[in-house]
């Protein structure tokens, strides 16, 4: 077996986005494309010889081929061993768990998360550091810089390793340890939550429905919800992972998780419904005929955290991404703990958690997590909810309404305009930026603009600055409109418009968010000139 050094040419477009490098499968299938990026990771992180790496992915199309290539490259680059999930599978939170548990140098996760899969779908790759979290902006920039100047990569001439049976295998001088992808993660979950209480809840007639969306969490849910907690098989749908997610969009929201939504809004609906995404890090929570917004879910978890064994001593602090509603801020204020506002993307939470400043974090985009790993964690959020429900013995809707009565309601919605021409989408952002001065102080019906800016974040731990993280239009009554371009899409541009209004009055808490936000939406369209500039009359997805 010999190490080959292959001459290559740099690709100009390997800049990691919000969560790693995401492209069409066909882009990754081009000669040297994957290899260039992997070598750029290895060159940038400069791991000491014989380091250990974790490797796994969400099982989407091209996962298997990519895993074999990366193993051979790791062997050629002097790694001592690679821990790889059986069949190349690891959910994103499980990969984070394994990196931390075995104290490895880092890990490579293959996923395009909620993006569709299959030969015509998307593929993705990202690097996580030794804390188990996504590479920081600084590391991501170093990888991108390297990818622009790379001229060769190293790969071992070796046969593929069979990944279907756990055990130790040799590849040149490197050990490939094929591990059960679920075991370590399941053990961690069992250490955080009161499994006995959840088991009792499920045995007592409380009915759930969990939708794995034909994605990576299927086996995790089968083991944890099914085998360890006793949920009947009929309560788990789409738990067989498929390379193309059954042709669906593995994004747990009211549009794409329609099968679950129909169950939860149908006759004789179960008490609790949940779904997770392609790589298992997102979650959607539903009660019977009731949707919990991700921003509210984060606030509710924070407010009820002391009911959970792992958090019974309280939270060090909380953090949310800037577009996420301020519902959790209100809880933090009452708990008298710090609340941090970070740019979009989980990579910004890592430093805060490592420094012990925050325990819970969340994003409006169906992501919630804690310092048990350094990724958002879909099943963890489901278990957190089930544990709360086991203790409080109230319906999901009642718990949410009680929360609103106590803290007020941050009414929230996000409008996504997908697949726009990049210039038109950027034009909307530029137009808003040019109008900050005129907008400030302007009145639109009952809304008066207090200030506008382009969100900038200074990491309180390492002092790094991240600019241009989204246009904020803040109103005097606490309402907000945020405009941001997505950093995870692979086709054209996706413009996200985030809308938030605060309402303390219980008498209005029954109103539909779209009704409450109707005026604010009109303001957003007016000031952004979105319709004229993009030609879109309606958003692609409303969450
Ligand atoms: C989206 C979400 C963001 C999330 C990111 C990765 O990014 O808005 O909150 O962290 O996806 O989630 P963007 O740039 O498209 O808005 V996942 O589940 O793809 O790892
Ligand atoms: Co995801």
XYZ file of C-alpha atoms and ligand atoms in Angstrom:
564
model
C 0.000 0.000 0.000
C 1.556 3.246 -1.045
C 0.755 6.872 -0.448
C 0.079 8.730 -3.637
C 0.409 12.466 -3.986
C -2.031 13.700 -6.590
C -1.553 16.985 -8.384
C -4.698 19.078 -8.346
C -6.016 22.510 -9.187
C -7.719 24.701 -6.647
C -11.460 25.334 -6.882
C -12.470 28.923 -6.154
C -15.812 28.091 -4.532
C -14.998 26.049 -1.433
C -15.987 28.690 1.085
C -17.818 27.106 4.034
C -21.223 28.676 4.699
C -23.343 28.756 7.854
C -22.593 25.084 8.464
C -19.751 23.752 6.337
C -19.393 23.367 2.585
C -22.651 22.490 0.812
C -22.964 21.838 -2.894
C -24.897 19.680 -5.279
C -23.846 16.018 -5.258
C -22.792 16.532 -8.875
C -20.384 19.260 -7.753
C -18.798 16.925 -5.206
C -18.552 14.186 -7.835
C -16.204 16.275 -9.965
C -12.655 14.935 -9.986
C -10.651 16.109 -6.953
C -13.451 18.315 -5.536
C -14.009 16.415 -2.288
C -10.313 15.545 -2.001
C -9.243 19.188 -2.318
C -11.516 20.255 0.512
C -10.502 17.367 2.781
C -6.814 18.083 2.186
C -7.492 21.760 2.917
C -9.002 20.730 6.257
C -6.021 18.506 7.071
C -3.512 21.184 6.054
C -5.250 23.883 8.101
C -5.796 21.947 11.314
C -2.300 20.440 11.235
C -3.079 17.598 13.649
C -0.038 15.972 15.303
C 0.959 12.640 13.764
C -1.155 9.673 14.942
C -4.105 11.852 15.987
C -7.591 10.379 16.132
C -10.445 11.644 14.018
C -14.186 10.959 14.102
C -15.921 10.400 10.771
C -19.580 9.946 9.944
C -22.470 11.370 8.032
C -26.221 11.489 7.694
C -26.266 8.604 5.221
C -27.367 10.613 2.234
C -26.389 9.711 -1.315
C -22.573 9.863 -1.789
C -21.933 9.312 1.947
C -20.414 5.858 1.385
C -18.026 6.900 -1.372
C -16.936 10.030 0.495
C -16.256 8.074 3.698
C -13.920 5.651 1.877
C -12.048 8.507 0.202
C -11.638 10.406 3.468
C -10.396 7.273 5.278
C -7.704 6.777 2.644
C -6.725 10.430 2.846
C -6.590 10.341 6.653
C -4.280 7.316 6.445
C -2.049 9.110 3.941
C -1.968 12.233 6.100
C -0.603 10.476 9.184
C -3.692 9.984 11.326
C -3.340 7.139 13.828
C -6.954 6.142 13.928
C -10.403 7.099 12.738
C -13.604 6.332 14.647
C -16.276 5.834 12.039
C -19.942 5.075 12.576
C -21.175 1.720 11.259
C -22.030 2.098 7.557
C -20.513 5.571 7.759
C -23.472 6.851 9.783
C -23.371 9.342 12.646
C -25.978 11.988 13.347
C -24.456 15.424 13.842
C -25.076 15.476 17.622
C -23.821 11.876 17.913
C -20.610 12.852 16.105
C -20.174 15.713 18.557
C -20.789 13.305 21.439
C -18.202 10.816 20.143
C -15.542 13.512 19.575
C -15.965 14.669 23.169
C -16.271 11.264 24.790
C -13.131 9.839 23.179
C -11.275 13.180 23.292
C -10.344 13.000 19.619
C -8.511 15.744 17.746
C -11.677 16.548 15.799
C -14.138 15.090 13.361
C -15.466 15.319 9.842
C -19.237 15.272 9.391
C -20.790 14.580 6.008
C -24.165 16.250 5.777
C -26.210 18.832 3.985
C -28.624 18.673 6.910
C -32.147 19.709 5.917
C -31.327 20.029 2.196
C -32.759 17.316 -0.095
C -30.523 14.374 -0.986
C -30.127 11.871 -3.806
C -28.087 12.032 -7.019
C -29.616 15.410 -7.906
C -29.719 16.635 -4.310
C -27.161 18.188 -2.021
C -24.108 16.961 -0.187
C -22.007 18.648 2.457
C -18.926 18.358 4.605
C -17.764 20.166 7.688
C -15.025 19.981 10.254
C -15.645 19.919 14.015
C -12.911 20.686 16.516
C -11.870 18.811 19.650
C -14.660 20.446 21.688
C -17.098 18.608 19.406
C -18.383 21.816 17.865
C -18.330 23.262 14.358
C -15.068 24.913 13.361
C -14.983 28.569 14.364
C -15.041 31.300 11.739
C -11.256 31.603 12.037
C -10.688 27.900 11.314
C -13.268 27.933 8.500
C -11.533 30.899 6.892
C -8.173 29.134 7.125
C -9.660 26.078 5.379
C -11.105 28.272 2.642
C -7.801 30.114 2.203
C -5.988 26.795 1.872
C -8.537 25.510 -0.656
C -7.697 28.419 -2.929
C -3.997 27.646 -3.060
C -3.913 23.862 -2.860
C -1.845 22.097 -5.520
C -1.831 18.459 -4.361
C -3.382 16.008 -1.947
C -2.328 12.701 -0.385
C -4.242 9.469 -0.583
C -3.423 5.882 0.294
C -3.697 3.287 -2.407
C -5.849 0.843 -0.451
C -8.954 -1.260 -0.733
C -12.215 -0.009 0.749
C -12.890 -1.011 4.363
C -16.092 -2.918 5.086
C -18.008 -0.630 7.416
C -20.987 -2.833 8.183
C -19.571 -4.592 11.250
C -18.212 -2.826 14.331
C -14.593 -3.707 15.043
C -11.036 -2.660 14.308
C -9.591 -2.710 10.820
C -6.224 -1.673 9.407
C -5.684 0.753 6.598
C -1.960 1.225 6.002
C -0.549 2.464 9.293
C -3.944 3.648 10.518
C -6.648 1.910 12.548
C -10.235 2.207 11.414
C -12.549 1.657 14.380
C -16.074 1.003 13.225
C -18.390 1.916 16.117
C -22.084 1.524 16.835
C -23.399 4.978 15.853
C -26.185 4.970 18.448
C -24.674 3.466 21.632
C -22.573 6.383 22.943
C -25.277 8.900 22.155
C -28.031 6.828 23.765
C -25.928 6.425 26.892
C -25.409 10.199 27.060
C -29.157 10.832 26.732
C -29.867 8.357 29.493
C -27.459 10.243 31.753
C -29.279 13.561 31.226
C -32.965 12.719 31.488
C -35.267 10.797 33.796
C -35.890 7.790 31.550
C -37.964 6.030 34.204
C -40.388 8.969 34.370
C -40.665 9.143 30.567
C -41.185 5.370 30.408
C -44.019 5.699 32.920
C -45.554 8.540 30.956
C -45.565 6.477 27.754
C -46.841 3.383 29.568
C -49.708 5.409 31.033
C -51.500 6.081 27.779
C -49.659 9.237 26.733
C -49.352 8.941 22.959
C -46.573 10.342 20.805
C -45.707 10.484 17.133
C -42.109 10.889 16.031
C -41.203 11.521 12.389
C -37.583 10.795 11.428
C -38.310 11.971 7.865
C -36.392 8.983 6.431
C -33.243 10.574 7.774
C -30.455 9.720 10.185
C -32.433 9.857 13.431
C -34.494 6.771 12.534
C -32.156 4.287 14.241
C -31.565 6.659 17.157
C -35.304 7.053 17.773
C -35.909 3.327 17.383
C -33.326 2.581 20.070
C -34.064 5.431 22.469
C -37.781 6.163 22.129
C -38.714 2.643 21.139
C -36.455 0.159 22.887
C -35.358 2.110 25.959
C -38.527 4.148 26.588
C -41.166 1.777 25.314
C -42.821 3.904 22.625
C -44.783 1.568 20.348
C -43.500 1.035 16.800
C -46.685 2.607 15.460
C -45.723 5.899 17.089
C -42.624 6.237 14.945
C -42.908 7.093 11.289
C -40.362 7.270 8.469
C -37.673 5.758 10.687
C -35.946 3.872 7.882
C -33.092 6.100 6.657
C -32.979 6.435 2.871
C -30.208 7.914 0.727
C -32.663 10.373 -0.813
C -34.917 10.754 2.257
C -37.715 9.178 0.234
C -37.555 12.083 -2.206
C -38.601 14.462 0.563
C -37.117 17.544 2.071
C -35.823 16.402 5.510
C -36.627 19.719 7.121
C -38.880 19.507 10.197
C -41.249 22.411 9.720
C -44.969 22.774 9.099
C -44.498 22.608 5.329
C -42.100 19.717 4.855
C -43.098 17.533 7.827
C -46.675 17.500 6.531
C -47.226 13.837 7.324
C -46.664 14.485 11.018
C -48.623 17.740 10.875
C -51.631 15.874 9.449
C -51.439 13.349 12.292
C -51.121 16.026 14.972
C -53.950 18.144 13.576
C -56.174 15.164 12.715
C -58.955 13.483 14.649
C -57.733 11.563 17.657
C -54.306 13.201 17.453
C -51.576 11.983 19.818
C -50.537 14.109 22.809
C -47.102 14.961 21.497
C -45.480 15.089 18.067
C -41.917 15.723 16.987
C -39.706 15.505 13.932
C -36.017 15.882 13.217
C -34.002 16.739 10.130
C -31.533 15.086 7.734
C -28.626 14.963 10.176
C -30.657 14.790 13.395
C -29.773 18.160 14.873
C -33.073 19.983 14.332
C -36.387 19.400 16.055
C -39.987 20.421 15.612
C -42.318 20.136 18.612
C -46.088 19.822 18.343
C -48.847 19.298 20.840
C -52.288 18.075 19.887
C -53.368 20.598 17.233
C -50.706 22.969 18.522
C -47.366 24.097 17.092
C -44.592 25.261 19.423
C -42.382 27.756 17.621
C -38.686 26.933 18.009
C -38.098 30.283 19.723
C -40.851 29.523 22.240
C -39.527 26.007 22.689
C -36.122 27.363 23.698
C -37.741 29.718 26.198
C -39.909 26.925 27.589
C -36.961 24.583 28.016
C -35.065 27.319 29.842
C -38.024 28.082 32.112
C -38.524 24.385 32.965
C -34.888 23.287 33.014
C -34.717 22.587 36.724
C -37.299 19.800 36.272
C -34.648 17.844 34.343
C -31.993 15.835 36.224
C -29.106 17.243 34.166
C -30.150 20.863 34.694
C -31.695 20.705 38.137
C -29.063 23.022 39.579
C -30.035 25.719 37.084
C -28.506 27.243 33.983
C -25.260 29.217 33.775
C -26.757 31.307 31.001
C -28.545 31.030 27.678
C -27.787 32.091 24.124
C -29.834 32.545 20.989
C -29.020 33.511 17.443
C -29.892 37.089 16.570
C -32.987 36.311 14.425
C -34.400 34.026 17.150
C -37.186 35.692 19.133
C -36.494 37.344 22.454
C -38.787 34.912 24.308
C -35.783 33.304 25.993
C -34.427 36.733 26.968
C -37.491 37.216 29.164
C -36.897 33.908 30.914
C -33.214 34.726 31.418
C -34.152 38.057 32.937
C -36.444 36.407 35.448
C -33.894 33.716 36.249
C -31.280 36.438 36.563
C -28.851 34.687 34.221
C -26.994 36.119 31.208
C -28.497 35.871 27.720
C -26.199 36.164 24.695
C -27.233 37.151 21.163
C -24.999 35.567 18.517
C -24.978 35.443 14.706
C -26.834 32.619 12.949
C -25.073 29.242 13.066
C -24.102 26.892 15.858
C -20.386 27.689 15.545
C -20.936 30.877 17.544
C -22.210 29.051 20.646
C -19.109 26.894 21.163
C -16.894 29.461 22.857
C -19.704 30.477 25.231
C -20.333 26.864 26.239
C -16.620 26.018 26.531
C -16.188 29.028 28.823
C -19.075 27.838 31.000
C -21.082 30.980 30.269
C -24.161 29.268 28.817
C -25.931 25.954 29.286
C -28.781 26.173 26.755
C -28.702 27.596 23.232
C -31.165 27.818 20.407
C -32.081 29.113 17.006
C -35.415 29.953 15.425
C -34.586 27.455 12.682
C -35.707 24.454 14.751
C -32.384 24.082 16.555
C -31.980 23.679 20.300
C -29.161 22.252 22.352
C -27.099 22.410 25.498
C -23.549 21.999 26.681
C -23.914 18.188 26.727
C -22.478 18.337 23.178
C -21.454 21.227 20.921
C -24.117 20.838 18.243
C -27.811 21.400 18.282
C -29.560 18.178 19.087
C -32.934 17.054 17.771
C -33.636 13.979 19.900
C -32.264 15.693 22.996
C -34.936 18.392 22.560
C -37.629 15.714 22.159
C -36.467 13.979 25.354
C -36.287 17.300 27.195
C -39.923 17.950 26.262
C -41.008 14.428 27.197
C -39.259 14.771 30.545
C -41.076 18.070 31.215
C -44.382 16.490 30.188
C -43.717 13.514 32.458
C -43.212 15.847 35.410
C -45.868 18.473 34.705
C -48.558 16.105 33.425
C -50.227 18.861 31.401
C -50.885 19.091 27.664
C -48.234 20.811 25.512
C -50.651 23.612 24.646
C -51.466 24.317 28.299
C -47.776 24.526 29.158
C -47.166 26.972 26.294
C -50.165 29.125 27.191
C -49.153 29.259 30.841
C -45.718 30.335 29.713
C -47.171 33.164 27.598
C -49.414 34.273 30.430
C -46.368 34.561 32.653
C -43.818 36.038 30.253
C -45.928 37.484 27.437
C -45.874 36.096 23.918
C -43.205 36.833 21.336
C -45.287 36.282 18.224
C -42.963 35.049 15.532
C -42.762 33.961 11.922
C -40.118 33.489 9.244
C -40.684 33.957 5.514
C -38.225 32.239 3.175
C -37.860 33.273 -0.453
C -35.842 30.437 -1.976
C -34.028 30.156 -5.284
C -33.826 33.885 -6.028
C -31.340 35.330 -8.497
C -28.370 36.212 -6.294
C -28.184 39.798 -7.561
C -31.857 40.461 -6.796
C -31.567 39.060 -3.262
C -28.389 41.014 -2.590
C -30.151 44.060 -4.053
C -32.811 43.874 -1.336
C -30.148 43.828 1.373
C -28.174 46.661 -0.253
C -31.309 48.753 -0.615
C -32.113 48.369 3.079
C -28.563 49.168 4.114
C -28.592 52.342 2.049
C -31.777 53.463 3.773
C -30.843 53.030 7.425
C -30.691 56.791 7.996
C -34.076 57.567 6.397
C -35.760 54.591 8.030
C -34.695 55.512 11.536
C -37.547 57.395 13.197
C -40.035 56.608 10.400
C -43.571 55.599 11.353
C -45.554 52.832 9.700
C -48.977 52.729 11.329
C -48.358 51.783 14.941
C -44.733 50.870 14.257
C -41.946 53.435 14.665
C -38.404 52.494 13.699
C -36.110 52.908 16.670
C -32.920 51.854 14.965
C -31.540 49.791 12.117
C -28.186 48.211 11.593
C -26.299 45.325 10.136
C -25.731 42.955 13.043
C -22.151 42.637 14.157
C -20.923 40.318 16.903
C -17.844 40.452 19.049
C -17.201 37.076 20.656
C -16.865 37.822 24.384
C -14.456 34.903 24.823
C -11.900 35.315 22.037
C -12.699 38.842 20.861
C -13.203 37.819 17.216
C -15.564 40.062 15.260
C -18.189 38.839 12.756
C -19.759 41.573 10.656
C -22.715 41.718 8.247
C -24.756 39.072 10.026
C -28.188 40.386 9.024
C -30.118 43.623 8.655
C -32.114 44.505 11.764
C -35.028 46.903 11.795
C -35.968 47.430 15.441
C -39.180 49.185 16.428
C -39.907 51.206 19.543
C -42.435 48.651 20.881
C -39.891 45.813 20.760
C -41.064 44.415 17.409
C -38.381 43.489 14.902
C -37.919 42.691 11.242
C -34.691 40.962 10.216
C -33.476 40.375 6.663
C -30.726 37.833 6.029
C -29.309 35.823 3.164
C -29.044 32.106 3.811
C -25.630 30.489 3.942
C -26.730 26.878 3.438
C -28.435 26.853 0.033
C -26.905 25.494 -3.148
C -29.067 27.159 -5.785
C -29.308 30.904 -6.261
C -29.983 32.844 -3.080
C -32.470 32.392 -0.269
C -33.690 35.518 1.438
C -35.068 35.080 4.939
C -37.365 37.631 6.538
C -37.865 37.190 10.278
C -40.824 38.912 11.950
C -41.422 39.352 15.655
C -43.930 41.248 17.764
C -44.424 41.146 21.509
C -47.849 40.842 23.103
C -48.386 40.651 26.858
C -52.199 40.456 26.688
C -53.539 36.971 27.358
C -56.781 37.965 25.644
C -54.906 38.021 22.325
C -52.748 34.927 22.825
C -55.196 32.723 20.908
C -54.611 34.694 17.695
C -52.822 33.161 14.744
C -49.278 34.516 14.334
C -49.978 35.471 10.714
C -52.892 37.630 11.827
C -50.893 39.356 14.556
C -47.961 39.933 12.210
C -49.970 40.992 9.140
C -49.111 44.697 9.418
C -45.465 44.007 10.152
C -45.242 41.838 7.042
C -46.583 44.713 4.954
C -43.951 47.001 6.484
C -41.259 44.461 5.623
C -42.385 44.260 2.000
C -42.668 48.031 1.727
C -39.281 48.992 3.106
C -37.402 46.189 1.354
C -39.056 46.568 -2.082
C -38.865 42.781 -2.038
C -41.734 42.116 -4.451
C -40.493 44.490 -7.125
C -36.870 43.499 -6.800
C -37.396 39.734 -6.800
C -40.689 39.357 -8.636
C -41.935 37.071 -5.856
C -45.459 37.615 -4.613
C -45.319 34.843 -2.014
C -42.603 33.255 0.097
C -41.604 29.654 -0.663
C -41.962 28.561 2.960
C -43.507 30.196 6.013
C -42.524 28.880 9.420
C -29.787 27.703 8.449
C -30.454 28.238 9.704
C -29.438 28.348 10.816
C -28.785 26.990 11.051
C -28.194 26.480 9.752
C -27.634 25.090 9.880
O -28.785 28.598 8.020
O -31.062 29.473 9.444
O -30.070 28.832 11.966
O -27.774 27.084 12.009
O -29.199 26.446 8.737
O -28.613 24.198 10.305
P -29.008 29.668 6.847
O -27.690 30.334 6.651
O -29.498 28.913 5.663
O -30.070 30.608 7.330
V -28.519 22.585 9.805
O -29.690 21.769 10.577
O -28.374 22.821 8.246
O -26.960 22.029 10.261
Co -29.353 19.791 10.514
